[in-house]
PDB file of N, CA and C in Angstrom:
ATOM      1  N   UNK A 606     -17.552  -7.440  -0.888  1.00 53.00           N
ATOM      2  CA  UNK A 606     -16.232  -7.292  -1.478  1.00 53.00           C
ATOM      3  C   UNK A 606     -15.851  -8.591  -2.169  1.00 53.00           C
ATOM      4  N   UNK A 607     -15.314  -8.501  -3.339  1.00 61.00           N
ATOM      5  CA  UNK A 607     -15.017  -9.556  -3.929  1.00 61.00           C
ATOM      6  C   UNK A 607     -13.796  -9.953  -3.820  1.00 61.00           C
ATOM      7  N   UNK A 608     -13.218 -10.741  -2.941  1.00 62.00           N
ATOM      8  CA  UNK A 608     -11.714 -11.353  -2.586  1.00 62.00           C
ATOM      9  C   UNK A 608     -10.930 -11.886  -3.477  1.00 62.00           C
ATOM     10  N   UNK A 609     -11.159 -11.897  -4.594  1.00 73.00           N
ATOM     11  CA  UNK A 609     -10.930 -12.231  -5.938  1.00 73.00           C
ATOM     12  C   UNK A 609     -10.217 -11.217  -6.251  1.00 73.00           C
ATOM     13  N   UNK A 610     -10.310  -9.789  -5.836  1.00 92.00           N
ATOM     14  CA  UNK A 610     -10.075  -8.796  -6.829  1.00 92.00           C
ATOM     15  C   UNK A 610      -9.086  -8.023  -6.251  1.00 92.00           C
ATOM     16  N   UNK A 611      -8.282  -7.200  -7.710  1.00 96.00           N
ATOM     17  CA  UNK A 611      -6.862  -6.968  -6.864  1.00 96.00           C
ATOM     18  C   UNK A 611      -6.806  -5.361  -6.519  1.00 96.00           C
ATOM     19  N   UNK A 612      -6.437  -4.629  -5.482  1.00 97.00           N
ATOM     20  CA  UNK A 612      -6.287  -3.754  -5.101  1.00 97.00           C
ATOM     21  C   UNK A 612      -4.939  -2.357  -5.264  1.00 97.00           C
ATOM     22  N   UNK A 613      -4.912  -1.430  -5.457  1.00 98.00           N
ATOM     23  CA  UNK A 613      -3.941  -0.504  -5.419  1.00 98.00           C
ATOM     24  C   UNK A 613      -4.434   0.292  -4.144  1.00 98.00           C
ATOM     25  N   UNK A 614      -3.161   0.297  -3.292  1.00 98.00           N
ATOM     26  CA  UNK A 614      -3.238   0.891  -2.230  1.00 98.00           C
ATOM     27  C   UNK A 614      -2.361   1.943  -1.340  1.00 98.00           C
ATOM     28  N   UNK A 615      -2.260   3.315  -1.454  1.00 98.00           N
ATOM     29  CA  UNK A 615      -1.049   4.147  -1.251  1.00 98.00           C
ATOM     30  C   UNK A 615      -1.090   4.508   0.026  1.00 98.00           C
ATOM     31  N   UNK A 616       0.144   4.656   0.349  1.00 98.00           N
ATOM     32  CA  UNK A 616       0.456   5.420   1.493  1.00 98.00           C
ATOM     33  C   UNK A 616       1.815   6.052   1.532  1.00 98.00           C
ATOM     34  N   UNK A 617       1.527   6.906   2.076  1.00 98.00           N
ATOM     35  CA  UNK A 617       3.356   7.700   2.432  1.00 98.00           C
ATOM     36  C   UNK A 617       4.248   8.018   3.819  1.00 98.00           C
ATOM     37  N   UNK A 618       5.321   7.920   3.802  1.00 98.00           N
ATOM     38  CA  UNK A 618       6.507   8.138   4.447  1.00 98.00           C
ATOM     39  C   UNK A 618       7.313   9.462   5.091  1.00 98.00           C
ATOM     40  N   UNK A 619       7.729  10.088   6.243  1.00 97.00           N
ATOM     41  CA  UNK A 619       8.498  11.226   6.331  1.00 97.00           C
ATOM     42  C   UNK A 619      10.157  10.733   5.474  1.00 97.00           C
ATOM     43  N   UNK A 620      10.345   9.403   5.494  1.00 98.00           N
ATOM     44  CA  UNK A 620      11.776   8.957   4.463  1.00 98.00           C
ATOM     45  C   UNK A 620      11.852   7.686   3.868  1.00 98.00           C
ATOM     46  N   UNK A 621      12.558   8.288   3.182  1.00 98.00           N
ATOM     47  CA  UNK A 621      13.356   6.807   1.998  1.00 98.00           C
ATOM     48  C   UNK A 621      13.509   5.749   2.716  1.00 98.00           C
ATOM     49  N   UNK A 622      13.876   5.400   3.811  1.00 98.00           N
ATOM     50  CA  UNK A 622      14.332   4.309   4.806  1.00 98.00           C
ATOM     51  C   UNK A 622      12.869   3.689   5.269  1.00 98.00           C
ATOM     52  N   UNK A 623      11.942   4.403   5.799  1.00 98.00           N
ATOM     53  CA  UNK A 623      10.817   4.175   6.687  1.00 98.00           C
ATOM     54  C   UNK A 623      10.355   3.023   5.268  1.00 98.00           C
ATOM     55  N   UNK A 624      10.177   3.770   4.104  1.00 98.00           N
ATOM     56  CA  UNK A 624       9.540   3.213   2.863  1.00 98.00           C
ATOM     57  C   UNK A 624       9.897   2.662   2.642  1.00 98.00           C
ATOM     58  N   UNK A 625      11.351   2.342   2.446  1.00 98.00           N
ATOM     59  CA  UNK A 625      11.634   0.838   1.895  1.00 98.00           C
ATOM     60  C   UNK A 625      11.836  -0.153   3.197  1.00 98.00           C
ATOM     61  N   UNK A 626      11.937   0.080   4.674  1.00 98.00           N
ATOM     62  CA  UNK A 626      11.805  -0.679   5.405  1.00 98.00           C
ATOM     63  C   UNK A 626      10.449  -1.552   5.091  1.00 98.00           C
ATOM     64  N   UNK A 627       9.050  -0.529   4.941  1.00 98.00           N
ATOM     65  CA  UNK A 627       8.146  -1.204   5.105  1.00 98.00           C
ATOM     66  C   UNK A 627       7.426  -2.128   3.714  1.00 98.00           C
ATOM     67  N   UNK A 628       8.260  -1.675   2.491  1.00 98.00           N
ATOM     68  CA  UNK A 628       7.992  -1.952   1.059  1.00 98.00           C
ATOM     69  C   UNK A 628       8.442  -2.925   1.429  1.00 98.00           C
ATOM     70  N   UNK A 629       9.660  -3.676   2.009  1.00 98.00           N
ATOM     71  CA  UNK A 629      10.379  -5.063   1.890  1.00 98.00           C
ATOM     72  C   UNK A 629       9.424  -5.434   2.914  1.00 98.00           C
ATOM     73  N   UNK A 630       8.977  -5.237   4.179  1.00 98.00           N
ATOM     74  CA  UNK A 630       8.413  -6.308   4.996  1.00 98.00           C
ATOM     75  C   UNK A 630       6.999  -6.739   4.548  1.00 98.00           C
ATOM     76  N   UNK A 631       6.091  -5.789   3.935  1.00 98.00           N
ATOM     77  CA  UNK A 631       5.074  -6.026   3.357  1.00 98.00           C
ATOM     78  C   UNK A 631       5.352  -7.192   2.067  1.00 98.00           C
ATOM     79  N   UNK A 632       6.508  -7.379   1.536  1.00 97.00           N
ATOM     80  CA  UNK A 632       6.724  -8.344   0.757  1.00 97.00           C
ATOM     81  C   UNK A 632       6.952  -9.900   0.889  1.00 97.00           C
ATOM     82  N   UNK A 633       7.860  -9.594   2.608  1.00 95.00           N
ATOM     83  CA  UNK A 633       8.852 -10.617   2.794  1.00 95.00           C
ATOM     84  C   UNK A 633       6.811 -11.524   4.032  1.00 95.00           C
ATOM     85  N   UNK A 634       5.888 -10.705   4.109  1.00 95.00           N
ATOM     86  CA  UNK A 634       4.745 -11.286   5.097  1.00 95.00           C
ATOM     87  C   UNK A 634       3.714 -11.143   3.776  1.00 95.00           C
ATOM     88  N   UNK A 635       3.821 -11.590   2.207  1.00 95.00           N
ATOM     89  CA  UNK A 635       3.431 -11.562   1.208  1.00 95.00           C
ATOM     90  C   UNK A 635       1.700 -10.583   1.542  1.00 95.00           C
ATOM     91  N   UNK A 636       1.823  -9.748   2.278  1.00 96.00           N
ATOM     92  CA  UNK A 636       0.410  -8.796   2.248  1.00 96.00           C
ATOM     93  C   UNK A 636       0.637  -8.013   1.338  1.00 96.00           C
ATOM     94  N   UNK A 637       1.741  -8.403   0.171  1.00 97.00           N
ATOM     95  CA  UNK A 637       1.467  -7.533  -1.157  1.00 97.00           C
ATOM     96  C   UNK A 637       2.242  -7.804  -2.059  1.00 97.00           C
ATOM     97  N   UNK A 638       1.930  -7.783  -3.841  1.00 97.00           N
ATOM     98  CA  UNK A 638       3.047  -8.466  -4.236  1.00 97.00           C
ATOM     99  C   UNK A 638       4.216  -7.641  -5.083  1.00 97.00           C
ATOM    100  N   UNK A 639       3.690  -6.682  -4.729  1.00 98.00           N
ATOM    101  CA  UNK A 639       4.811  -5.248  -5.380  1.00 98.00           C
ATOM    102  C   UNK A 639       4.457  -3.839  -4.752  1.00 98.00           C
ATOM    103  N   UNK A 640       5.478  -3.774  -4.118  1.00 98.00           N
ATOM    104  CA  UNK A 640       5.673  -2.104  -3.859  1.00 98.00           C
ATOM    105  C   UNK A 640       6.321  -1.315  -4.445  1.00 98.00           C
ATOM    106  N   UNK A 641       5.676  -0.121  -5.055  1.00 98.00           N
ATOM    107  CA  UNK A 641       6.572   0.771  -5.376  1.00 98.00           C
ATOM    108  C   UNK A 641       6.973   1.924  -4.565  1.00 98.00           C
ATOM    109  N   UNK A 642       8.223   2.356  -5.201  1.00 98.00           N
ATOM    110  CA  UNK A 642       8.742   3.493  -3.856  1.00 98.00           C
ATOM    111  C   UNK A 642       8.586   4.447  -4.657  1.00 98.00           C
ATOM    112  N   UNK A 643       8.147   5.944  -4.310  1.00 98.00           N
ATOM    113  CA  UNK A 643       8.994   7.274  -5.062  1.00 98.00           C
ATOM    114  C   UNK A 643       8.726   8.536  -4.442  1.00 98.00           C
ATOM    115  N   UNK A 644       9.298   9.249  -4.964  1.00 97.00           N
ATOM    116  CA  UNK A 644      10.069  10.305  -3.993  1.00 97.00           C
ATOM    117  C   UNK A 644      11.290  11.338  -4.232  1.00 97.00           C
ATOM    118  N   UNK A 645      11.693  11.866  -3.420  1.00 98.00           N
ATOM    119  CA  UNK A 645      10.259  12.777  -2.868  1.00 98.00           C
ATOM    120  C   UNK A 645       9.423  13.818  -3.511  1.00 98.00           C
ATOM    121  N   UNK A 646       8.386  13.453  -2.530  1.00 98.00           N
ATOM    122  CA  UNK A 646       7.355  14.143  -3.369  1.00 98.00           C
ATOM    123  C   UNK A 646       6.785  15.610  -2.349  1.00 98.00           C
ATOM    124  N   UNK A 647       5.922  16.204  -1.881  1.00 98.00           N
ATOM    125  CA  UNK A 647       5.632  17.494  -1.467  1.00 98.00           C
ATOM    126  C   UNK A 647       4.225  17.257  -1.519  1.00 98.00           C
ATOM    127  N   UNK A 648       3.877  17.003   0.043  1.00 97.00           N
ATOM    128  CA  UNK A 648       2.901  16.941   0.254  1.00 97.00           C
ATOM    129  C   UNK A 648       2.381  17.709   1.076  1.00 97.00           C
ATOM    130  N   UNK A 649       0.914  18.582   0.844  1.00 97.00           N
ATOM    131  CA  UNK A 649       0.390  19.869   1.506  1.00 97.00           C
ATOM    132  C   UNK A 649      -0.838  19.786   2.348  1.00 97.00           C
ATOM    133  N   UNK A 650      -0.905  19.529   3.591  1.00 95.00           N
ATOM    134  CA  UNK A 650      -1.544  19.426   3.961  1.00 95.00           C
ATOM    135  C   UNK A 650      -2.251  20.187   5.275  1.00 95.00           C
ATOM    136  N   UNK A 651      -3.330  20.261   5.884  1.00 94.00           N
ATOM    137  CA  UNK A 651      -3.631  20.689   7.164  1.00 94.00           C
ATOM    138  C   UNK A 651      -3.725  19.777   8.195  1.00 94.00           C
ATOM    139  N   UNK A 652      -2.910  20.218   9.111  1.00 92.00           N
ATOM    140  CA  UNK A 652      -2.344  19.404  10.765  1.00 92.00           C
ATOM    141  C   UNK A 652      -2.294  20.093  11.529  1.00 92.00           C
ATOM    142  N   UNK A 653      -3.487  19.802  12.889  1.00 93.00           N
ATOM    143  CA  UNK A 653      -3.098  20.512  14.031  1.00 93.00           C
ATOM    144  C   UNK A 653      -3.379  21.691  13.795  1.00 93.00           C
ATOM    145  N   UNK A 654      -4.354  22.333  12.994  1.00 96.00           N
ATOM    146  CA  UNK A 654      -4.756  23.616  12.589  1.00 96.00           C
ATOM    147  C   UNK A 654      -4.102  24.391  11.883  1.00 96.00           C
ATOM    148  N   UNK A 655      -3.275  23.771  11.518  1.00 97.00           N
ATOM    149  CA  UNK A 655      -2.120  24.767  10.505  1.00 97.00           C
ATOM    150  C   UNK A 655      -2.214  23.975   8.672  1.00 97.00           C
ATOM    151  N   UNK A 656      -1.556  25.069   8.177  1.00 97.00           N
ATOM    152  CA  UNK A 656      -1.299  24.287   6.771  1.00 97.00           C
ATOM    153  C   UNK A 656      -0.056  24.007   7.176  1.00 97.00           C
ATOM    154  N   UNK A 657       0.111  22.782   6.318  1.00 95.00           N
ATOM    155  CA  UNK A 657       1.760  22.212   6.531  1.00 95.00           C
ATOM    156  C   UNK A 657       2.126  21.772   5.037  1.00 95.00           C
ATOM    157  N   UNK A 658       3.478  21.837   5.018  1.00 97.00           N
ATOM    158  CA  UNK A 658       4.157  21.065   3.471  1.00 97.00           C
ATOM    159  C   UNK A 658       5.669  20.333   4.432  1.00 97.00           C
ATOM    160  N   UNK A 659       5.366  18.723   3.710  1.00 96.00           N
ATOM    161  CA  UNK A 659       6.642  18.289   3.848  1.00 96.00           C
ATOM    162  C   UNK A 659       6.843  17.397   2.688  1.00 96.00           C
ATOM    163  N   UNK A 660       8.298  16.735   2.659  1.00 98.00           N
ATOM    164  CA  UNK A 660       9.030  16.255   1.985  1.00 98.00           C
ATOM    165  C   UNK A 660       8.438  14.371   2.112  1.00 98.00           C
ATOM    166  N   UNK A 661       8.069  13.937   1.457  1.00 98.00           N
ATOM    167  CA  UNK A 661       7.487  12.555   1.932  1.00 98.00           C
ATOM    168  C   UNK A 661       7.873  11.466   0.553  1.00 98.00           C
ATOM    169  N   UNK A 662       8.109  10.225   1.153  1.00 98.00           N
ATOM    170  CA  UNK A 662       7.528   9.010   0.002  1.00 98.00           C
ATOM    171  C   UNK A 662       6.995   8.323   0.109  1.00 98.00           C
ATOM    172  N   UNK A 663       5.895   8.027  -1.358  1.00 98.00           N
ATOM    173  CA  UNK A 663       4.801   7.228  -1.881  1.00 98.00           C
ATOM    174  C   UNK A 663       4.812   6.017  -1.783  1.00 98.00           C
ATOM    175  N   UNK A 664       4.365   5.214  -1.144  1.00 98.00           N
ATOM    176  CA  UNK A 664       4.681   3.432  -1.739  1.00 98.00           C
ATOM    177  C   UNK A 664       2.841   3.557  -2.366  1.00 98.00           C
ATOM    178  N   UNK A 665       3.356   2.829  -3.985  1.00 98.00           N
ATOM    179  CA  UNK A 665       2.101   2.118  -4.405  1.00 98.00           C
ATOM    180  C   UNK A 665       1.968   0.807  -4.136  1.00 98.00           C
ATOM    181  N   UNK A 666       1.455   0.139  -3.506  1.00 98.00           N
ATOM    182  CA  UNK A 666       1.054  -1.133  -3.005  1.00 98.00           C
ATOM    183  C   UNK A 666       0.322  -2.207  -3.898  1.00 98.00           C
ATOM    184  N   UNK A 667       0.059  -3.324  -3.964  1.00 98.00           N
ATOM    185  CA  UNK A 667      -0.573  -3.839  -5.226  1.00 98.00           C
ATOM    186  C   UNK A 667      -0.930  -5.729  -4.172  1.00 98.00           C
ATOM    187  N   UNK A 668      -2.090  -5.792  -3.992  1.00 97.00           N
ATOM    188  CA  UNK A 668      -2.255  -6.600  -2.875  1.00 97.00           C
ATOM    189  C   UNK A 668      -3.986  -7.098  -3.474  1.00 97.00           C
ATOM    190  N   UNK A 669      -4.548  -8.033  -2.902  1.00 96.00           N
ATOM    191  CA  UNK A 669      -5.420  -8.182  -2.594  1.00 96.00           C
ATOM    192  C   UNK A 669      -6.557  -8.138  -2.063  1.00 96.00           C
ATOM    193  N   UNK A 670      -7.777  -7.654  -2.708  1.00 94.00           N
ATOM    194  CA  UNK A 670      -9.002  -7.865  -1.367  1.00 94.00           C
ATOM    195  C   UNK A 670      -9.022  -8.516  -0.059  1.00 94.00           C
ATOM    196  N   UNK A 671      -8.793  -9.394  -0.385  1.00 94.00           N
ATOM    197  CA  UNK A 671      -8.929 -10.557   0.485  1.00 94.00           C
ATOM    198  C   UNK A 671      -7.573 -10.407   1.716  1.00 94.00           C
ATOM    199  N   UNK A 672      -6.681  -9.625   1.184  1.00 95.00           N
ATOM    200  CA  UNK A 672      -5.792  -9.230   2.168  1.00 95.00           C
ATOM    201  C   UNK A 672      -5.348  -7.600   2.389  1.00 95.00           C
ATOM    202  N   UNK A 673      -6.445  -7.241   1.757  1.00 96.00           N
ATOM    203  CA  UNK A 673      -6.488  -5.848   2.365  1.00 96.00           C
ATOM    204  C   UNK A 673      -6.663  -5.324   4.378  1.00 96.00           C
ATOM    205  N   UNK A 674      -7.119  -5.944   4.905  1.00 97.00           N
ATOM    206  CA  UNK A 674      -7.254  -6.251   6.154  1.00 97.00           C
ATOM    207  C   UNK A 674      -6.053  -6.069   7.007  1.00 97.00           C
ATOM    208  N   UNK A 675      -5.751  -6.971   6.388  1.00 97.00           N
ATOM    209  CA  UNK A 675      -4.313  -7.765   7.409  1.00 97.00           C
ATOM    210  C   UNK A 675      -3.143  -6.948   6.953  1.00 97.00           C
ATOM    211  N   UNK A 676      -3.288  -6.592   5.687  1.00 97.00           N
ATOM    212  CA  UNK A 676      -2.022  -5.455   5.221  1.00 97.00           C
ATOM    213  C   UNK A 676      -2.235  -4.418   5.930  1.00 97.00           C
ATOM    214  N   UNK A 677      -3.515  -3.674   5.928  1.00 98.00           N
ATOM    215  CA  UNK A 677      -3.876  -2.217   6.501  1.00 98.00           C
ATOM    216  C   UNK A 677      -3.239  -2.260   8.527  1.00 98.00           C
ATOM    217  N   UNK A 678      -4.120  -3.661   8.895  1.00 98.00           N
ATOM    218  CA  UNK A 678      -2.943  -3.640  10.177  1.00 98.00           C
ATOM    219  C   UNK A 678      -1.845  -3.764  10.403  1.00 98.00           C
ATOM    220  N   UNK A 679      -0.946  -4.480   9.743  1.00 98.00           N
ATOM    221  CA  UNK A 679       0.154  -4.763   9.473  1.00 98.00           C
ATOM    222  C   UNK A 679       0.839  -3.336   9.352  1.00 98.00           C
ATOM    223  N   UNK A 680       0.873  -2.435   8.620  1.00 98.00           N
ATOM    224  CA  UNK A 680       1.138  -1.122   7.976  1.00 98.00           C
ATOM    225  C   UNK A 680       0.837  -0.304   9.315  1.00 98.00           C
ATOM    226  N   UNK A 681      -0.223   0.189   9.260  1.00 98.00           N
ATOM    227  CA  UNK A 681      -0.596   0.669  10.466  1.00 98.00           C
ATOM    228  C   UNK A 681       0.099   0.755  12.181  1.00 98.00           C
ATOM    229  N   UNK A 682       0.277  -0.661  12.308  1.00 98.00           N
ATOM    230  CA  UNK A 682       0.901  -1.000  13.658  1.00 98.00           C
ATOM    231  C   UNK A 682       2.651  -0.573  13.448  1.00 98.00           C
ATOM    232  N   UNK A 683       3.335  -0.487  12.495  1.00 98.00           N
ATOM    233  CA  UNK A 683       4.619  -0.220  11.937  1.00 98.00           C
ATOM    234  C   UNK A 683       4.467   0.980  11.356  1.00 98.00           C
ATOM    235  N   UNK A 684       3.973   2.100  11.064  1.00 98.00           N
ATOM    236  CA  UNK A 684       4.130   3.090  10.669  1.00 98.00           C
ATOM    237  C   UNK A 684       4.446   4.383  11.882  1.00 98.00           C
ATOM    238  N   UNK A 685       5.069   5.380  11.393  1.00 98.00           N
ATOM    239  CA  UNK A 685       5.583   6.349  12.093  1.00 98.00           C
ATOM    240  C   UNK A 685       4.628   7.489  12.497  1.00 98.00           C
ATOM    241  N   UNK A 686       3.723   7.755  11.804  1.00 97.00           N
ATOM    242  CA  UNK A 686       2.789   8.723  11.625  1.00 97.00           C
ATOM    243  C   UNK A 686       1.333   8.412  12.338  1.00 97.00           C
ATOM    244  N   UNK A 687       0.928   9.134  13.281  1.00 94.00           N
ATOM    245  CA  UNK A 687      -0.047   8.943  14.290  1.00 94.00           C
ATOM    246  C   UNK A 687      -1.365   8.469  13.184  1.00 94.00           C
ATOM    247  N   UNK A 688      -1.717   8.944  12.171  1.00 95.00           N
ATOM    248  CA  UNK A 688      -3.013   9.500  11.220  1.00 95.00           C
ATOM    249  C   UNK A 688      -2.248   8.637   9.809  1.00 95.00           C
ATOM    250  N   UNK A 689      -1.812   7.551   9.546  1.00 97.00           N
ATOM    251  CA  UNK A 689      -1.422   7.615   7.769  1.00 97.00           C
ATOM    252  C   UNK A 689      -2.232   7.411   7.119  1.00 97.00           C
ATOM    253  N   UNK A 690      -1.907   7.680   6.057  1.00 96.00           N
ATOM    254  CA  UNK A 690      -2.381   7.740   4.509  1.00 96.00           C
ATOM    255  C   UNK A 690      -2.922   6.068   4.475  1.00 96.00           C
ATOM    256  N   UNK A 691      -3.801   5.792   4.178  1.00 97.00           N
ATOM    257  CA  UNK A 691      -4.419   4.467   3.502  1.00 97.00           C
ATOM    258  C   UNK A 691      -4.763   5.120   2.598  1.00 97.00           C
ATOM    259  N   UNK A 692      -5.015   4.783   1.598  1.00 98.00           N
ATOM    260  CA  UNK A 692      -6.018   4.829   0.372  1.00 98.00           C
ATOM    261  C   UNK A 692      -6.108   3.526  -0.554  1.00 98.00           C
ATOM    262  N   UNK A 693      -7.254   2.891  -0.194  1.00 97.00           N
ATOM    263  CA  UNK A 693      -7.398   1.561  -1.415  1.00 97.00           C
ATOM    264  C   UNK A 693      -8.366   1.893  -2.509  1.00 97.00           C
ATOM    265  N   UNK A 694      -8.052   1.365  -4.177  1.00 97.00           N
ATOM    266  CA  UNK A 694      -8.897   1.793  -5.365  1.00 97.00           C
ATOM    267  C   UNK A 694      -8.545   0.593  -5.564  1.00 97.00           C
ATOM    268  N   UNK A 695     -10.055  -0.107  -6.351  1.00 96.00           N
ATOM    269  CA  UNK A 695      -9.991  -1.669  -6.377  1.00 96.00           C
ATOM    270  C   UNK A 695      -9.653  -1.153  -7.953  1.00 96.00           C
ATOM    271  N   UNK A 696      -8.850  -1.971  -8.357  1.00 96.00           N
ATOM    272  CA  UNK A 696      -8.208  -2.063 -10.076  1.00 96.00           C
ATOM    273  C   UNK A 696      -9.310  -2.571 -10.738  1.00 96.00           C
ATOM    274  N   UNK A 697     -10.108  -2.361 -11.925  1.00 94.00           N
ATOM    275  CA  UNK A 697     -11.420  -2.514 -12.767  1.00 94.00           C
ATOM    276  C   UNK A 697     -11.296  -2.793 -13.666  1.00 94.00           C
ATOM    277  N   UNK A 698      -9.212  -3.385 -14.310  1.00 94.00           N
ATOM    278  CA  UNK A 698      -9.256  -3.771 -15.712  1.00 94.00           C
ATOM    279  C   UNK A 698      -7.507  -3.616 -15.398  1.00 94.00           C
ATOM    280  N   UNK A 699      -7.137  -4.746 -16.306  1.00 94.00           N
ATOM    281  CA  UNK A 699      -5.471  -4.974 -16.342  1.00 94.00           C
ATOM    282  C   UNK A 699      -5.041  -5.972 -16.791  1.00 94.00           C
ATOM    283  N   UNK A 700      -3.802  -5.900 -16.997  1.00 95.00           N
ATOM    284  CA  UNK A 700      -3.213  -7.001 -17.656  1.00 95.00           C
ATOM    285  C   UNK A 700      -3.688  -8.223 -16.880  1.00 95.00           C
ATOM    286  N   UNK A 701      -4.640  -9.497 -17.559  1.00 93.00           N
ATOM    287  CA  UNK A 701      -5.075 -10.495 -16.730  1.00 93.00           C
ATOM    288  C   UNK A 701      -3.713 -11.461 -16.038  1.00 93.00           C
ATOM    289  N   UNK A 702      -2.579 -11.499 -16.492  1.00 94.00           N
ATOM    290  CA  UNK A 702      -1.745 -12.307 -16.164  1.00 94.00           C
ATOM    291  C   UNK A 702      -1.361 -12.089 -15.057  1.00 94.00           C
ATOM    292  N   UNK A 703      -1.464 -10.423 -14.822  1.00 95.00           N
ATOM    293  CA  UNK A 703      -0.462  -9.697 -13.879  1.00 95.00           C
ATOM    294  C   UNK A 703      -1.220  -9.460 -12.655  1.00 95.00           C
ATOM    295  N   UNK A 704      -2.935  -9.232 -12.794  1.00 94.00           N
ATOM    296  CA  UNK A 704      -3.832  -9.554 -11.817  1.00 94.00           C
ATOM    297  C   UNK A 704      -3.596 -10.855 -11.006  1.00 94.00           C
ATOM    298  N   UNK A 705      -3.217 -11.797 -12.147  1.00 93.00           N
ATOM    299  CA  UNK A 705      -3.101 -13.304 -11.361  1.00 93.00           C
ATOM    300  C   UNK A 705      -1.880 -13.186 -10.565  1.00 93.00           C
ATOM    301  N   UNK A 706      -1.091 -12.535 -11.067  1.00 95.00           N
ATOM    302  CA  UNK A 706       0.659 -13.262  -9.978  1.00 95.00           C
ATOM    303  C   UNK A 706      -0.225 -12.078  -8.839  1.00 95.00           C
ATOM    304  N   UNK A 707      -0.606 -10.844  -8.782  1.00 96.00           N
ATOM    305  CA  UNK A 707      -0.445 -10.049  -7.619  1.00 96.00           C
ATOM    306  C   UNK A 707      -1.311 -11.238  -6.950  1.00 96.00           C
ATOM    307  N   UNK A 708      -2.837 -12.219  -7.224  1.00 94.00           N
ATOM    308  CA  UNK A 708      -3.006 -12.419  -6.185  1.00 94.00           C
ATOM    309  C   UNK A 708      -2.557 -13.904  -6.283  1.00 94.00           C
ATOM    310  N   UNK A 709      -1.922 -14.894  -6.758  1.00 94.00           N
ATOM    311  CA  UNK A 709      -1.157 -15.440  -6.707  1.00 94.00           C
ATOM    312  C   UNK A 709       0.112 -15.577  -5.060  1.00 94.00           C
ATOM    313  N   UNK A 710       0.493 -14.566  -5.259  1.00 94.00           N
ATOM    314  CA  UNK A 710       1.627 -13.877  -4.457  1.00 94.00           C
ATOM    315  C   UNK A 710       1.113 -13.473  -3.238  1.00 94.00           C
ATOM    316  N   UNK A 711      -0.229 -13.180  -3.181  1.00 94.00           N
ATOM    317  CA  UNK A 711      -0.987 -12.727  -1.886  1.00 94.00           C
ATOM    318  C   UNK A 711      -1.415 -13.421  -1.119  1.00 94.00           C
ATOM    319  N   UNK A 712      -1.582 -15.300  -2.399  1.00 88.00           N
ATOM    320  CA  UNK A 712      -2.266 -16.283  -1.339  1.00 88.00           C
ATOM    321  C   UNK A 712      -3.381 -16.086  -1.577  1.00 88.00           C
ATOM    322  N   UNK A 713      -4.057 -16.108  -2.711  1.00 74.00           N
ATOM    323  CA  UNK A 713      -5.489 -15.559  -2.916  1.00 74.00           C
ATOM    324  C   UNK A 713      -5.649 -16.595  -4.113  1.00 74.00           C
ATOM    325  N   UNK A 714      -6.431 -17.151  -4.209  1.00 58.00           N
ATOM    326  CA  UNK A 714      -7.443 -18.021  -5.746  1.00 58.00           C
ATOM    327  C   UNK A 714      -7.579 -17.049  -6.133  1.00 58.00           C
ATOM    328  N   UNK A 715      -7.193 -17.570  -7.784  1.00 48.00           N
ATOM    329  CA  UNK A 715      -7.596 -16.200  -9.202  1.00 48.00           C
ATOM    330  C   UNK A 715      -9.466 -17.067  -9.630  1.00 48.00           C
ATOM    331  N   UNK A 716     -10.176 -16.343  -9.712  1.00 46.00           N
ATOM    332  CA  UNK A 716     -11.150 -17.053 -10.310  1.00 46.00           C
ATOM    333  C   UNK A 716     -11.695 -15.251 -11.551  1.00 46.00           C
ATOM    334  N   UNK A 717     -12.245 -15.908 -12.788  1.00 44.00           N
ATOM    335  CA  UNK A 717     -12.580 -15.060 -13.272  1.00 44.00           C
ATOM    336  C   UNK A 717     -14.307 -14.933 -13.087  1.00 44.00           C
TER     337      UNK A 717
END
């Protein structure tokens, strides 16, 4: 893994509150340098042998390799939901400036 490189990472919420509780603390313990919130959205899934649909919100996350780790526990240990959503997609092209502040902001060396 290249610790250099910057990450998009989603997960979701049963509410608006849970999400922005955890959008600000993930900010204020810099394991990321922008969260986005949105919502709600309708998410369909199978749980417990059933199909299920609920009402949920998205945070897009925007963090680091190199602190992908420590965010995923961080998140994890504070989340409401027995099973959440991780999903990390390493970013493969972007505004170079904006690569730098996310890992800038993460505590991470930019090297090209």
């Amino acid at each position: 893994m290249n610790e250099t490189r910057v990450w998009q990472v989603v997960t979701t919420t049963g509410s608006e509150e849970e999400a922005n509780q955890l959008a600000a603390g993930l900010i204020e313990e810099h394991l990321a340098a922008c969260v986005q919130v949105d919502g709600p959205i309708t998410s369909t899934y199978w749980w417990k042998g059933k199909s299920t649909s609920d009402s949920e919100w998205r945070l897009t996350i925007k963090t680091s390799a190199a602190r992908y780790s420590a965010m995923a526990k961080w998140l994890i240990e504070r989340h409401s939901y027995d099973v959440p959503e991780l999903l990390a997609t390493d970013v493969c092209a972007g505004h170079e400036a904006y690569l730098e502040w996310v890992l800038q902001e993460t505590g991470t060396r930019w090297s090209k």
